[in-house]
Amino acid sequence: MLEDALWISPPADPGDGAVAFRRRFPGRPGRKATLTLTCLGVYDAYLNGQRVGDCLLAPGCTEYEKRLQAQTYDISDMIRAENELTVTVAKGWHRSRMMRKRERLYSAPCALIARLDMDGEVLVTDSAWEAGPSSVVFSDIWDGEACDATMDTTAYGPVRTVDWPRDVIVPQEGPYVREQETLSPRALFVTPRGERVIDFGQEITGYAEITLTARRGDRVVLTCAEMLDRDGNFYNENYRTAQSRMTYICRDGQQTWKPRFTFFGFRYLRVDEWPGEPRMDSIRAIAVYSEMARTGFLRTTHAKLNRLIENTLWSQRGNFVDIPTDCPQRDERMGWTGDAQVFCKAACYHYNTQRFFEKWMNDLRASQRPDGSIPDTVPNFWGIRRSSAAWGDVMTVLPWQVFLMYGDRGTLARNVDAMKRWVDYITADTLERDLWIGPDDADIMWQKHYGDWLALDAAEGSYHGATPNDLIASAYYARSTLLLVKAGKALGRDMAAYEVLYERIRAAFRDRFDLTTQTACVLALAFDLTDDRPAVAARLNRMIRDNGTRLSTGFVGTPHLLYALSDNGYAGTAYDLLLQEAYPSWLYEVDHGATTIWEHWDGRKENGTFWSADMNSFNHYAYGAVADWLYAVAGGIRPDEDAPGFERVVIAPVPSGRIQGFEAEYRSVRGTILSRWTNTEEGVRHEISTPVPADIILDGERHPVGPGTYIFYDQRKEQ
Ligand code: BGC
């Protein structure tokens, strides 16, 4: 792609500012014309003053040394007899300071490459283009954007051509990032400390758009936060070094401005500078994320549960900005593989994420190292060398999940070799055959494995929960091997050797590990690594009850916790955890004002103080994985492994007397599946609709049915 075009750069490095590239050319209106382009950074393009396309942050976020997406736009309707094309290039991810390995490995220039096709006539980037200054004088993914509208941007000069690889350029793969919801302020107030603060009532990822009448040189400065402190003051220490600031220097008159090349995670904005007083209608917040069709809807009669569901949705929106990120606000915003691994199932119910994840799986494979290991973040902007269990396992979990939900064998065909290389990596990495055993590095803060990250049974001051790394790593070794076997078989391959390996891992796991933590029991049950399910389930249930019906699990245990209970006879305990309001619990967050999912169960403590400023995001979707349990168990809608892509469906709802009414709707690729239950005087009334043959399972009884709507009554049973 773009082989005949040249990379062009401004004569001098623009630092943190953006550069406008310009080309004037004659055209023939009415003829077909396309523009294909990409850059090192992010760009927007204008033809004759009109925006080309509406996607943001193009060319997107990829493993740039290996893959750089280019976008093609149909510009036929925009061509005139005389044309001016301006493409502004800012730092984006590629040249931002988050690209830490850049200092070590390479330094990318500000550069553009483009090709215009006008009915056979071709125009490419070369020395005939010009470069000039942009009013975007500062732009950074972490730190924000500054625009000087008073700037004279008319002086253009020559460009230089630069040598940069073109063979990494691939066509756009993922869905475009676009502007989505628009939110008006809920409140504008002055804090006890005297700060002017705007509250949008909802944490989002995006930016603010301001409209005001001002004089030339007036300044607007807005700084982002997720929280107010317990005294009601603005609090953004948890953003760490990310400045997250929008700065605008006004021209004369009425004007509207918003950032063009970055995004922020925020609910509150502090108005640091504003000419006069902002009004409620001077500012709105615009959510920005990847285009995905909504496919899942959960509706209940339980108001707090509904808020929790909303929070999982907003955390998905806020962290699906071209790649799945850990968080959208502090100085990370990285494609942490473990976070995506645990949330991908929920994500696939809430939205159609097929294209989004297919693109990221291409990044995963591009990042996979020769030894088969997967870096802990993809793209690997920090040059992380490690590969943690439950993080790297995204390489097996994600393709299988996407295949189950959307039914495309191509997903497995593209990824199965990478899945195999991941399993082979573990086999080669372990110190003990048939398990994944590492060196004893318990004292090292940044161990190879993250373990049950942020679990509450952690030693004081530690991020790693009490479940041994070797146990978690070995459980995931089994899990990944099993998923590889399933994927290979679905493709008609002979997987006998890996089936044998899987059985050996299972046996070794059973012999080796004592299940002494909640997460240990959860993994043994969820990954089928015990021959004594009833005893392990009873032990897990007892641990939770003895703990005051409270969980102590972290990133690894939590996503499977409710399944481990409800699939093994303790649905009542699962519901009690789901609806628990005392700390630590999902509804504790809701009771404490959460509008997205928190990174820590105790992100905000009962006394209103914060867990820490160091690692405390309030928009981290990992624990939002609970949403998939609501679809798959409470609503009971599960893909049938033998008929993926919902060619058949299993609908096995598990109702609870603690919720009056519950409804899960999933718009599968084969049509809408609905499972609704209501507690009535006569017992539980189920209404189930399926567009495909289904196995409806109620109270252990299987009812095979064809497409249609069915009503069942069963007696309420408490466990
Ligand atoms: C991120 C996590 C990530 C973790 C690795 C953190 O800094 O925010 O969500 O998975 O590091 O343990």
XYZ file of C-alpha atoms and ligand atoms in Angstrom:
731
model
C 0.000 0.000 0.000
C 1.157 3.525 -0.769
C 4.330 2.087 -2.314
C 4.599 4.916 -4.815
C 4.205 7.709 -2.259
C 7.002 9.222 -0.189
C 7.045 9.951 3.512
C 7.186 13.716 3.990
C 8.177 15.722 7.066
C 8.488 19.380 8.010
C 12.054 20.720 7.783
C 12.331 20.871 11.583
C 10.864 18.623 14.270
C 7.667 20.280 15.568
C 8.143 18.997 19.124
C 4.789 18.750 20.883
C 2.972 20.803 18.267
C 1.111 19.620 15.181
C 2.092 20.304 11.568
C -0.192 21.085 8.642
C 0.743 19.528 5.312
C -0.780 21.110 2.238
C -1.197 20.257 -1.424
C -3.038 22.359 -3.991
C -4.185 20.639 -7.160
C -6.629 21.026 -10.036
C -9.494 18.526 -10.193
C -12.424 17.450 -12.278
C -15.635 17.548 -10.261
C -17.952 14.609 -10.716
C -15.172 12.035 -11.246
C -14.454 9.307 -8.754
C -11.729 10.284 -6.302
C -10.254 8.572 -3.253
C -7.709 9.644 -0.681
C -5.545 7.046 1.070
C -3.263 8.183 3.848
C -1.538 7.449 7.092
C 0.994 9.150 9.298
C 3.395 8.744 12.183
C 1.150 10.218 14.857
C -2.545 10.990 14.335
C -4.045 13.177 11.639
C -7.182 14.861 10.395
C -7.687 15.879 6.776
C -9.611 18.778 5.238
C -10.360 19.198 1.550
C -11.412 22.698 0.531
C -12.152 23.478 4.156
C -14.371 20.427 4.614
C -13.476 17.537 6.921
C -12.638 14.303 5.104
C -14.501 11.492 6.905
C -15.485 11.653 10.545
C -13.120 9.218 12.186
C -10.915 10.357 15.032
C -7.390 9.465 16.051
C -6.571 7.903 12.682
C -4.549 5.909 11.782
C -5.277 4.268 15.135
C -3.195 2.430 17.655
C -1.149 -0.559 16.460
C 2.220 -2.218 16.939
C 3.703 0.456 14.709
C 6.991 -1.149 13.788
C 5.038 -4.031 12.343
C 1.662 -2.599 11.400
C 0.445 0.857 10.538
C -3.115 1.222 9.284
C -3.968 3.519 6.357
C -7.458 4.870 5.722
C -9.142 5.323 2.363
C -11.891 7.905 1.935
C -14.196 8.472 -0.990
C -13.828 12.181 -1.727
C -15.586 12.221 -5.120
C -18.231 14.709 -3.947
C -15.662 17.076 -2.495
C -13.461 17.659 -5.532
C -13.636 21.078 -7.227
C -11.806 22.609 -10.195
C -9.231 24.068 -7.777
C -8.507 22.162 -4.580
C -6.603 22.529 -1.371
C -5.956 19.461 0.776
C -4.653 20.045 4.300
C -3.631 17.180 6.555
C -2.658 18.079 10.101
C -0.449 15.589 11.922
C -0.072 15.545 15.711
C 1.948 13.268 17.994
C -0.813 10.733 18.724
C 0.340 7.517 20.355
C 3.240 6.976 18.011
C 5.260 10.005 19.022
C 3.786 10.653 22.457
C 5.731 10.297 25.645
C 3.799 7.114 26.397
C 5.966 5.487 23.739
C 8.638 4.879 26.344
C 10.574 2.376 24.346
C 11.064 5.112 21.755
C 13.821 6.578 23.850
C 15.501 3.221 23.836
C 14.679 1.869 20.429
C 13.855 4.503 17.868
C 12.553 7.984 17.379
C 9.798 8.540 14.846
C 9.648 11.781 12.869
C 6.433 13.750 12.321
C 5.560 12.375 8.902
C 2.742 11.868 6.433
C 2.241 9.611 3.459
C -0.724 9.936 1.102
C -2.095 9.114 -2.290
C -4.935 10.745 -4.203
C -6.564 8.751 -6.968
C -8.703 10.783 -9.312
C -10.054 8.512 -11.959
C -6.662 7.247 -13.024
C -4.798 10.423 -12.227
C -2.557 9.858 -9.214
C -1.031 12.389 -6.864
C 1.221 11.248 -4.022
C 3.104 12.868 -1.192
C 6.424 14.183 -2.471
C 8.429 17.376 -2.416
C 5.620 19.264 -4.179
C 3.755 19.353 -0.849
C 4.209 22.116 1.684
C 4.295 22.193 5.479
C 3.099 24.917 7.792
C 2.318 25.533 11.451
C -0.883 24.369 13.078
C -2.884 26.176 15.737
C -2.567 22.936 17.738
C 0.551 24.029 19.550
C 0.604 21.084 21.946
C -0.938 17.644 21.809
C -0.296 14.488 23.762
C -2.401 11.420 24.550
C -1.656 11.686 28.282
C -1.217 15.407 28.744
C -3.943 16.941 26.603
C -4.093 19.571 23.938
C -3.518 23.302 23.518
C -4.801 25.356 20.626
C -3.855 28.936 19.874
C -6.606 30.348 17.674
C -4.759 33.654 17.327
C -1.877 32.050 15.526
C -0.991 33.011 11.984
C -1.015 29.668 10.202
C -0.706 30.975 6.667
C 3.058 30.619 6.180
C 3.850 27.376 4.393
C 7.292 26.181 3.388
C 8.904 23.159 1.773
C 8.832 19.619 3.119
C 11.602 17.098 3.158
C 11.159 13.478 2.259
C 12.181 10.968 4.891
C 13.131 7.362 4.798
C 10.643 5.331 6.803
C 9.269 1.848 6.169
C 6.252 1.546 3.902
C 5.965 -2.204 3.940
C 4.296 -2.103 7.374
C 1.300 -0.176 6.021
C -1.940 -2.163 6.031
C -5.506 -1.089 5.224
C -7.777 -0.023 8.107
C -8.867 -3.129 10.000
C -10.751 -1.995 13.072
C -13.911 0.062 13.311
C -13.342 3.810 13.301
C -13.184 5.780 16.525
C -15.969 8.354 16.413
C -17.788 10.886 18.542
C -20.636 9.132 20.326
C -22.812 10.460 23.201
C -22.933 14.141 24.104
C -23.447 15.084 27.748
C -24.526 18.403 29.206
C -23.218 19.512 32.600
C -25.252 18.358 35.584
C -23.815 21.023 37.852
C -21.421 23.935 37.876
C -20.213 24.847 41.342
C -17.414 26.259 43.441
C -15.627 23.804 45.734
C -14.709 24.574 49.362
C -11.183 25.277 48.096
C -12.585 27.843 45.661
C -12.219 25.868 42.425
C -14.848 26.239 39.696
C -15.894 22.724 38.779
C -18.242 21.255 36.193
C -19.826 17.864 36.875
C -21.144 15.847 33.939
C -22.685 13.251 36.264
C -21.005 10.435 34.337
C -17.400 9.441 33.774
C -16.679 9.254 30.068
C -13.751 9.073 27.709
C -13.630 11.879 25.194
C -13.245 15.613 25.469
C -15.089 18.853 26.108
C -16.454 21.186 23.493
C -16.694 24.830 24.477
C -18.644 27.686 22.942
C -18.024 31.244 24.044
C -17.721 34.844 23.004
C -14.276 36.162 23.807
C -11.584 38.630 22.967
C -8.398 37.775 21.181
C -5.921 36.288 23.646
C -8.494 35.271 26.287
C -7.675 31.833 27.659
C -9.686 28.795 28.590
C -8.000 26.075 30.625
C -9.836 22.947 31.761
C -8.334 20.118 33.822
C -9.867 16.642 34.155
C -10.751 14.561 37.198
C -12.767 11.469 37.995
C -13.515 12.253 41.614
C -13.970 14.932 44.208
C -12.232 14.310 47.505
C -14.188 13.789 50.689
C -14.428 17.507 51.312
C -15.828 18.063 47.841
C -12.629 19.467 46.361
C -11.274 18.676 42.921
C -9.061 15.554 43.018
C -6.792 14.344 40.212
C -3.708 12.982 41.952
C -4.588 9.539 40.620
C -3.826 10.741 37.085
C -0.201 10.591 38.191
C 1.952 12.355 35.583
C -0.812 12.694 32.978
C -1.633 16.410 32.806
C -5.023 15.816 31.132
C -5.575 19.470 30.345
C -7.367 21.324 27.552
C -6.070 24.808 26.768
C -7.566 27.215 24.263
C -6.385 30.705 23.374
C -9.343 32.556 21.908
C -9.696 34.796 18.890
C -12.199 37.626 18.735
C -15.913 36.897 18.688
C -18.077 33.827 19.097
C -16.242 30.550 18.743
C -16.470 26.839 19.388
C -13.489 24.625 20.130
C -12.688 21.030 21.030
C -9.454 19.017 20.999
C -8.726 17.135 17.767
C -5.955 14.692 18.505
C -6.344 13.317 22.006
C -8.876 12.072 24.545
C -9.395 12.198 28.289
C -11.088 10.102 30.963
C -13.157 12.391 33.169
C -16.373 13.173 34.944
C -15.352 16.554 36.348
C -13.609 19.519 34.763
C -11.921 22.218 36.767
C -12.220 25.572 35.061
C -8.740 26.952 35.664
C -9.185 29.865 33.292
C -12.208 31.255 31.477
C -12.953 34.792 30.336
C -15.690 35.768 32.796
C -17.912 32.953 34.011
C -18.732 29.784 32.053
C -22.425 28.967 31.716
C -24.002 25.528 31.740
C -24.553 25.807 28.004
C -20.981 26.956 27.260
C -19.638 23.470 27.543
C -20.545 19.890 26.756
C -18.731 16.600 27.030
C -18.437 14.333 24.017
C -17.795 10.619 24.440
C -15.362 9.151 21.958
C -14.862 5.446 21.290
C -14.730 2.774 18.614
C -17.854 2.278 16.557
C -19.587 -0.927 17.716
C -23.216 -2.012 17.463
C -24.893 -2.498 20.828
C -26.026 -6.127 21.125
C -26.724 -6.712 24.807
C -29.367 -5.280 27.100
C -29.865 -6.170 30.747
C -32.940 -4.784 32.484
C -33.846 -5.504 36.065
C -36.170 -4.253 38.755
C -33.169 -3.666 41.026
C -32.091 -0.028 40.741
C -28.567 -0.484 42.090
C -27.941 -3.506 39.905
C -29.082 -1.443 36.939
C -26.546 1.216 37.850
C -23.837 -1.454 38.069
C -24.787 -2.681 34.596
C -24.603 0.897 33.282
C -21.168 1.201 34.853
C -19.912 -1.886 33.022
C -21.205 -0.421 29.766
C -19.541 2.937 30.354
C -16.264 1.267 31.270
C -16.377 -0.650 28.011
C -17.120 2.501 26.006
C -14.415 4.427 27.798
C -11.776 1.771 27.258
C -12.535 0.679 23.712
C -10.742 3.474 21.949
C -9.193 1.544 19.069
C -7.517 -0.888 21.489
C -8.883 -2.358 24.718
C -7.196 -0.354 27.486
C -6.843 -0.714 31.237
C -7.995 2.830 31.899
C -8.504 6.064 29.984
C -7.152 8.700 32.350
C -3.798 8.214 34.097
C -0.405 7.777 32.461
C -1.165 4.247 31.211
C -4.097 3.823 28.766
C -2.361 0.749 27.494
C -3.582 -2.456 25.910
C -3.032 -4.489 29.082
C -3.681 -8.025 27.961
C -4.961 -9.409 31.279
C -7.640 -6.771 31.604
C -8.918 -7.530 28.109
C -8.653 -11.270 28.756
C -11.036 -11.093 31.703
C -13.445 -8.568 30.199
C -13.706 -9.814 26.608
C -16.656 -12.083 27.310
C -18.750 -9.275 28.793
C -17.618 -7.003 25.969
C -18.856 -9.492 23.364
C -22.321 -9.541 24.949
C -22.671 -5.797 25.395
C -21.490 -4.852 21.912
C -20.603 -6.521 18.659
C -16.850 -6.393 19.132
C -15.893 -8.793 16.361
C -14.113 -6.259 14.146
C -12.618 -4.433 17.101
C -11.105 -7.611 18.510
C -10.089 -9.038 15.124
C -7.922 -5.960 14.648
C -6.439 -6.254 18.133
C -5.777 -9.970 17.653
C -3.735 -8.957 14.622
C -1.772 -6.738 17.012
C -1.435 -9.607 19.491
C 0.072 -11.828 16.850
C 2.329 -9.040 15.656
C 3.571 -8.556 19.220
C 4.125 -12.230 19.931
C 7.818 -12.841 20.363
C 9.797 -15.561 18.603
C 9.607 -17.722 21.750
C 5.778 -17.519 21.670
C 5.415 -15.206 24.674
C 2.985 -12.299 24.557
C 4.020 -8.966 26.090
C 1.838 -7.779 28.956
C 0.622 -4.833 26.918
C -0.233 -4.872 23.224
C 0.873 -2.747 21.472
C 4.003 -2.991 23.544
C 4.738 0.718 23.820
C 6.866 0.297 26.914
C 8.985 -2.492 25.531
C 7.839 -4.794 28.354
C 9.821 -7.992 28.228
C 7.738 -10.135 30.550
C 4.758 -12.355 29.916
C 2.443 -12.986 32.830
C 0.020 -15.858 33.253
C -3.615 -14.752 32.795
C -2.300 -11.786 30.805
C -0.581 -13.642 27.936
C -3.415 -16.177 27.956
C -5.442 -13.576 26.124
C -3.878 -15.240 23.083
C -6.060 -18.325 23.582
C -9.040 -16.921 25.472
C -9.882 -14.099 23.076
C -9.923 -15.979 19.741
C -12.034 -18.711 21.336
C -14.480 -16.194 22.821
C -14.833 -14.289 19.554
C -15.347 -17.565 17.682
C -18.035 -18.722 20.127
C -19.957 -15.475 19.828
C -19.657 -14.769 16.104
C -19.018 -18.226 14.675
C -16.336 -17.335 12.123
C -13.836 -20.188 11.729
C -11.493 -17.653 10.133
C -10.934 -16.232 13.628
C -9.495 -19.547 14.748
C -7.658 -20.193 11.502
C -5.846 -16.871 11.812
C -4.943 -17.376 15.455
C -4.503 -21.073 16.078
C -0.772 -21.094 15.366
C -0.243 -18.190 17.747
C -2.348 -20.048 20.350
C -0.115 -23.065 19.908
C 3.035 -20.990 20.201
C 1.749 -19.514 23.458
C 1.120 -22.971 24.929
C 4.504 -24.167 23.665
C 6.111 -21.125 25.254
C 4.744 -22.142 28.650
C 5.873 -25.727 28.128
C 9.385 -24.456 27.469
C 9.353 -21.795 30.189
C 8.378 -23.874 33.208
C 10.821 -25.257 35.727
C 8.633 -28.322 36.242
C 6.998 -30.389 33.551
C 3.177 -30.216 33.113
C 2.791 -27.176 35.335
C 3.898 -23.579 34.903
C 6.351 -23.167 37.734
C 8.612 -20.141 37.940
C 11.510 -19.124 40.136
C 10.601 -18.172 43.670
C 10.400 -14.433 43.296
C 7.818 -13.698 45.939
C 9.823 -10.806 47.325
C 10.081 -8.969 44.082
C 7.444 -6.311 43.677
C 7.276 -6.564 39.911
C 7.339 -10.306 39.583
C 7.041 -12.132 36.313
C 3.387 -12.853 37.043
C 0.881 -10.364 38.375
C -0.903 -13.164 40.212
C -4.409 -12.436 41.454
C -3.758 -8.751 40.882
C -5.227 -6.442 43.536
C -6.923 -9.282 45.441
C -7.858 -8.419 48.980
C -6.085 -11.389 50.543
C -2.837 -9.664 49.588
C -0.181 -9.023 52.164
C -0.265 -5.467 53.470
C 1.045 -3.079 50.814
C 1.189 -5.712 48.065
C -0.645 -5.650 44.775
C -0.421 -9.432 44.446
C -3.126 -11.523 46.117
C -2.379 -14.549 48.311
C -3.041 -17.194 45.652
C 0.366 -18.555 44.609
C 1.620 -17.473 41.201
C 2.467 -21.061 40.284
C -1.101 -22.175 40.966
C -2.595 -19.424 38.810
C -0.017 -19.927 36.067
C -0.605 -23.694 36.005
C -4.392 -23.290 35.997
C -4.086 -20.988 33.005
C -1.663 -23.396 31.336
C -4.446 -25.978 31.517
C -7.032 -23.472 30.320
C -4.977 -22.337 27.338
C -4.127 -25.903 26.365
C -7.789 -26.878 26.461
C -8.794 -23.889 24.351
C -6.057 -24.732 21.865
C -7.392 -28.286 21.650
C -10.920 -26.996 21.061
C -9.766 -24.492 18.438
C -7.684 -27.080 16.603
C -10.549 -29.559 16.604
C -12.987 -26.953 15.315
C -10.597 -26.554 12.396
C -10.443 -30.304 11.873
C -6.861 -30.641 13.084
C -5.402 -33.558 14.969
C -4.903 -32.292 18.504
C -4.120 -35.607 20.175
C -0.733 -34.496 21.520
C -2.264 -31.444 23.207
C -5.169 -33.474 24.573
C -2.631 -35.693 26.285
C -0.774 -32.628 27.533
C -4.010 -31.185 28.885
C -4.792 -34.348 30.848
C -1.275 -34.359 32.252
C -1.569 -30.724 33.367
C -4.901 -31.457 35.021
C -3.456 -34.408 36.893
C -0.327 -32.496 37.906
C -2.427 -29.550 39.096
C -4.597 -31.795 41.280
C -1.570 -33.455 42.817
C 0.373 -30.309 43.397
C -1.846 -27.547 44.729
C -3.866 -27.037 47.867
C -6.853 -24.846 47.314
C -6.635 -22.459 50.233
C -7.843 -19.166 48.788
C -11.105 -18.109 47.192
C -9.348 -17.640 43.860
C -7.662 -21.059 44.033
C -11.063 -22.728 44.503
C -12.617 -20.550 41.813
C -9.999 -21.497 39.228
C -10.171 -25.208 40.083
C -13.947 -25.129 39.605
C -14.146 -22.791 36.641
C -11.339 -24.517 34.721
C -12.424 -28.013 35.770
C -9.215 -28.852 37.609
C -10.684 -30.852 40.443
C -12.207 -34.298 40.691
C -14.088 -33.324 43.790
C -16.296 -30.483 42.700
C -18.802 -30.748 45.557
C -16.065 -30.500 48.191
C -14.260 -27.591 46.503
C -17.525 -25.746 45.907
C -18.541 -26.281 49.519
C -15.153 -24.982 50.661
C -15.440 -21.896 48.468
C -18.937 -21.272 49.729
C -17.774 -21.630 53.311
C -14.854 -19.253 52.805
C -17.217 -16.639 51.448
C -19.855 -17.125 54.146
C -17.196 -17.126 56.889
C -15.929 -13.886 55.420
C -19.348 -12.279 55.970
C -20.502 -13.149 52.422
C -17.677 -11.128 50.974
C -15.247 -11.773 48.215
C -11.501 -11.371 48.504
C -10.666 -12.050 44.860
C -8.707 -9.890 42.419
C -8.389 -9.665 38.633
C -7.918 -13.414 38.185
C -10.519 -14.836 40.571
C -13.316 -12.295 40.332
C -14.392 -12.874 36.702
C -15.068 -16.572 37.429
C -16.254 -16.274 41.020
C -19.999 -16.162 40.485
C -19.830 -18.966 37.875
C -17.847 -21.167 40.252
C -20.669 -20.760 42.764
C -23.771 -20.873 40.571
C -22.531 -23.742 38.378
C -21.900 -25.835 41.464
C -25.061 -25.481 43.502
C -24.510 -22.150 45.232
C -26.470 -19.713 43.101
C -27.845 -18.173 46.291
C -24.334 -17.232 47.432
C -23.541 -15.883 43.959
C -26.580 -13.602 44.153
C -25.689 -12.577 47.694
C -22.243 -11.502 46.463
C -23.717 -9.763 43.455
C -26.141 -7.819 45.638
C -23.784 -7.341 48.583
C -23.525 -3.664 49.457
C -20.992 -3.819 52.236
C -17.357 -3.384 51.259
C -15.899 -5.083 49.213
C -18.544 -5.508 46.565
C -19.812 -4.281 43.244
C -22.694 -2.427 44.846
C -20.394 -0.810 47.409
C -18.973 1.101 44.446
C -22.458 1.961 43.273
C -23.392 3.179 46.758
C -20.286 5.349 46.691
C -21.255 7.113 43.514
C -19.448 5.029 40.868
C -20.501 5.670 37.289
C -17.862 3.325 35.845
C -16.121 0.239 37.270
C -13.279 0.888 39.696
C -9.822 -0.644 39.553
C -9.829 -1.312 43.309
C -12.621 -2.613 45.471
C -11.560 0.087 47.906
C -10.694 2.816 45.389
C -12.687 5.086 47.648
C -12.800 3.990 51.258
C -15.750 4.119 53.557
C -14.417 7.244 55.243
C -14.258 8.971 51.860
C -10.479 8.840 51.474
C -8.776 7.138 48.543
C -6.934 3.837 48.467
C -3.854 5.589 47.108
C -2.942 8.101 44.460
C -0.587 5.665 42.880
C -2.723 3.002 41.276
C -6.321 4.063 41.615
C -8.344 4.296 38.464
C -12.097 4.759 38.618
C -12.604 3.488 35.106
C -11.049 0.030 34.847
C -13.323 -2.582 33.317
C -11.775 -5.772 34.757
C -14.344 -6.291 37.550
C -17.042 -5.331 35.062
C -16.670 -8.918 33.814
C -19.579 -9.565 36.183
C -21.821 -8.445 33.313
C -21.189 -11.670 31.419
C -22.493 -13.686 34.363
C -25.693 -11.665 34.178
C -26.190 -12.616 30.526
C -24.888 -16.179 30.769
C -26.243 -17.300 34.149
C -28.892 -14.914 35.478
C -30.359 -14.657 31.969
C -28.857 -18.007 31.024
C -27.972 -17.116 27.414
C -24.919 -19.145 26.460
C -23.443 -19.961 23.057
C -23.431 -23.665 22.276
C -19.816 -24.754 21.758
C -20.918 -27.312 19.174
C -22.834 -24.714 17.171
C -20.861 -21.454 17.604
C -22.157 -18.090 16.465
C -25.554 -18.939 17.989
C -26.534 -21.440 15.362
C -28.001 -23.076 18.447
C -28.260 -21.570 21.894
C -28.409 -22.837 25.442
C -30.797 -20.841 27.616
C -30.486 -21.846 31.244
C -31.615 -18.938 33.405
C -30.949 -19.015 37.119
C -33.478 -16.741 38.818
C -33.272 -15.299 42.289
C -35.963 -14.385 44.759
C -33.925 -11.297 45.601
C -34.720 -9.648 42.286
C -38.342 -9.219 41.289
C -37.816 -9.179 37.561
C -34.857 -9.680 35.237
C -34.414 -9.559 31.495
C -31.423 -10.356 29.293
C -31.626 -9.584 25.608
C -28.833 -10.541 23.270
C -28.902 -9.595 19.602
C -26.808 -12.446 18.296
C -25.562 -12.652 14.712
C -28.532 -15.016 14.167
C -31.197 -12.856 15.725
C -32.455 -11.688 19.103
C -32.492 -14.017 22.073
C -34.532 -12.974 25.075
C -34.717 -14.445 28.543
C -37.028 -12.747 30.996
C -38.038 -13.972 34.428
C -40.411 -12.580 36.998
C -41.118 -13.698 40.529
C -44.890 -14.097 40.817
C -47.301 -15.542 43.379
C -47.323 -18.814 41.434
C -43.571 -19.110 41.265
C -41.090 -17.908 38.688
C -42.501 -17.049 35.292
C -40.027 -17.397 32.409
C -40.511 -15.893 29.006
C -37.929 -17.041 26.506
C -37.577 -16.171 22.836
C -35.126 -17.736 20.467
C -34.552 -17.224 16.743
C -32.647 -20.545 16.495
C -33.036 -24.060 17.930
C -32.409 -23.915 21.656
C -31.913 -26.068 24.691
C -33.911 -24.393 27.409
C -32.768 -25.687 30.774
C -34.917 -24.887 33.782
C -34.328 -26.378 37.174
C -32.041 -29.012 35.646
C -34.663 -30.088 33.143
C -33.838 -29.825 29.444
C -36.455 -28.657 26.930
C -35.230 -28.788 23.319
C -37.219 -26.242 21.285
C -37.274 -24.673 17.840
C -37.348 -20.936 17.135
C -40.201 -19.218 18.964
C -41.358 -17.707 22.243
C -42.032 -19.897 25.261
C -43.536 -19.346 28.680
C -42.598 -21.574 31.628
C -43.436 -21.505 35.293
C -41.240 -23.094 37.896
C -41.342 -23.121 41.619
C -38.964 -20.693 43.225
C -36.126 -22.524 44.891
C -33.693 -20.844 47.259
C -30.238 -22.293 47.615
C -2.741 -1.666 34.931
C -3.524 -2.930 35.038
C -2.652 -4.017 34.537
C -1.567 -4.116 35.554
C -0.663 -5.253 35.448
C -1.606 -1.782 35.899
O -0.812 -0.697 36.000
O -3.497 -0.532 35.125
O -4.814 -2.906 34.815
O -3.242 -5.200 34.204
O -0.853 -2.924 35.672
O -0.632 -5.814 36.638
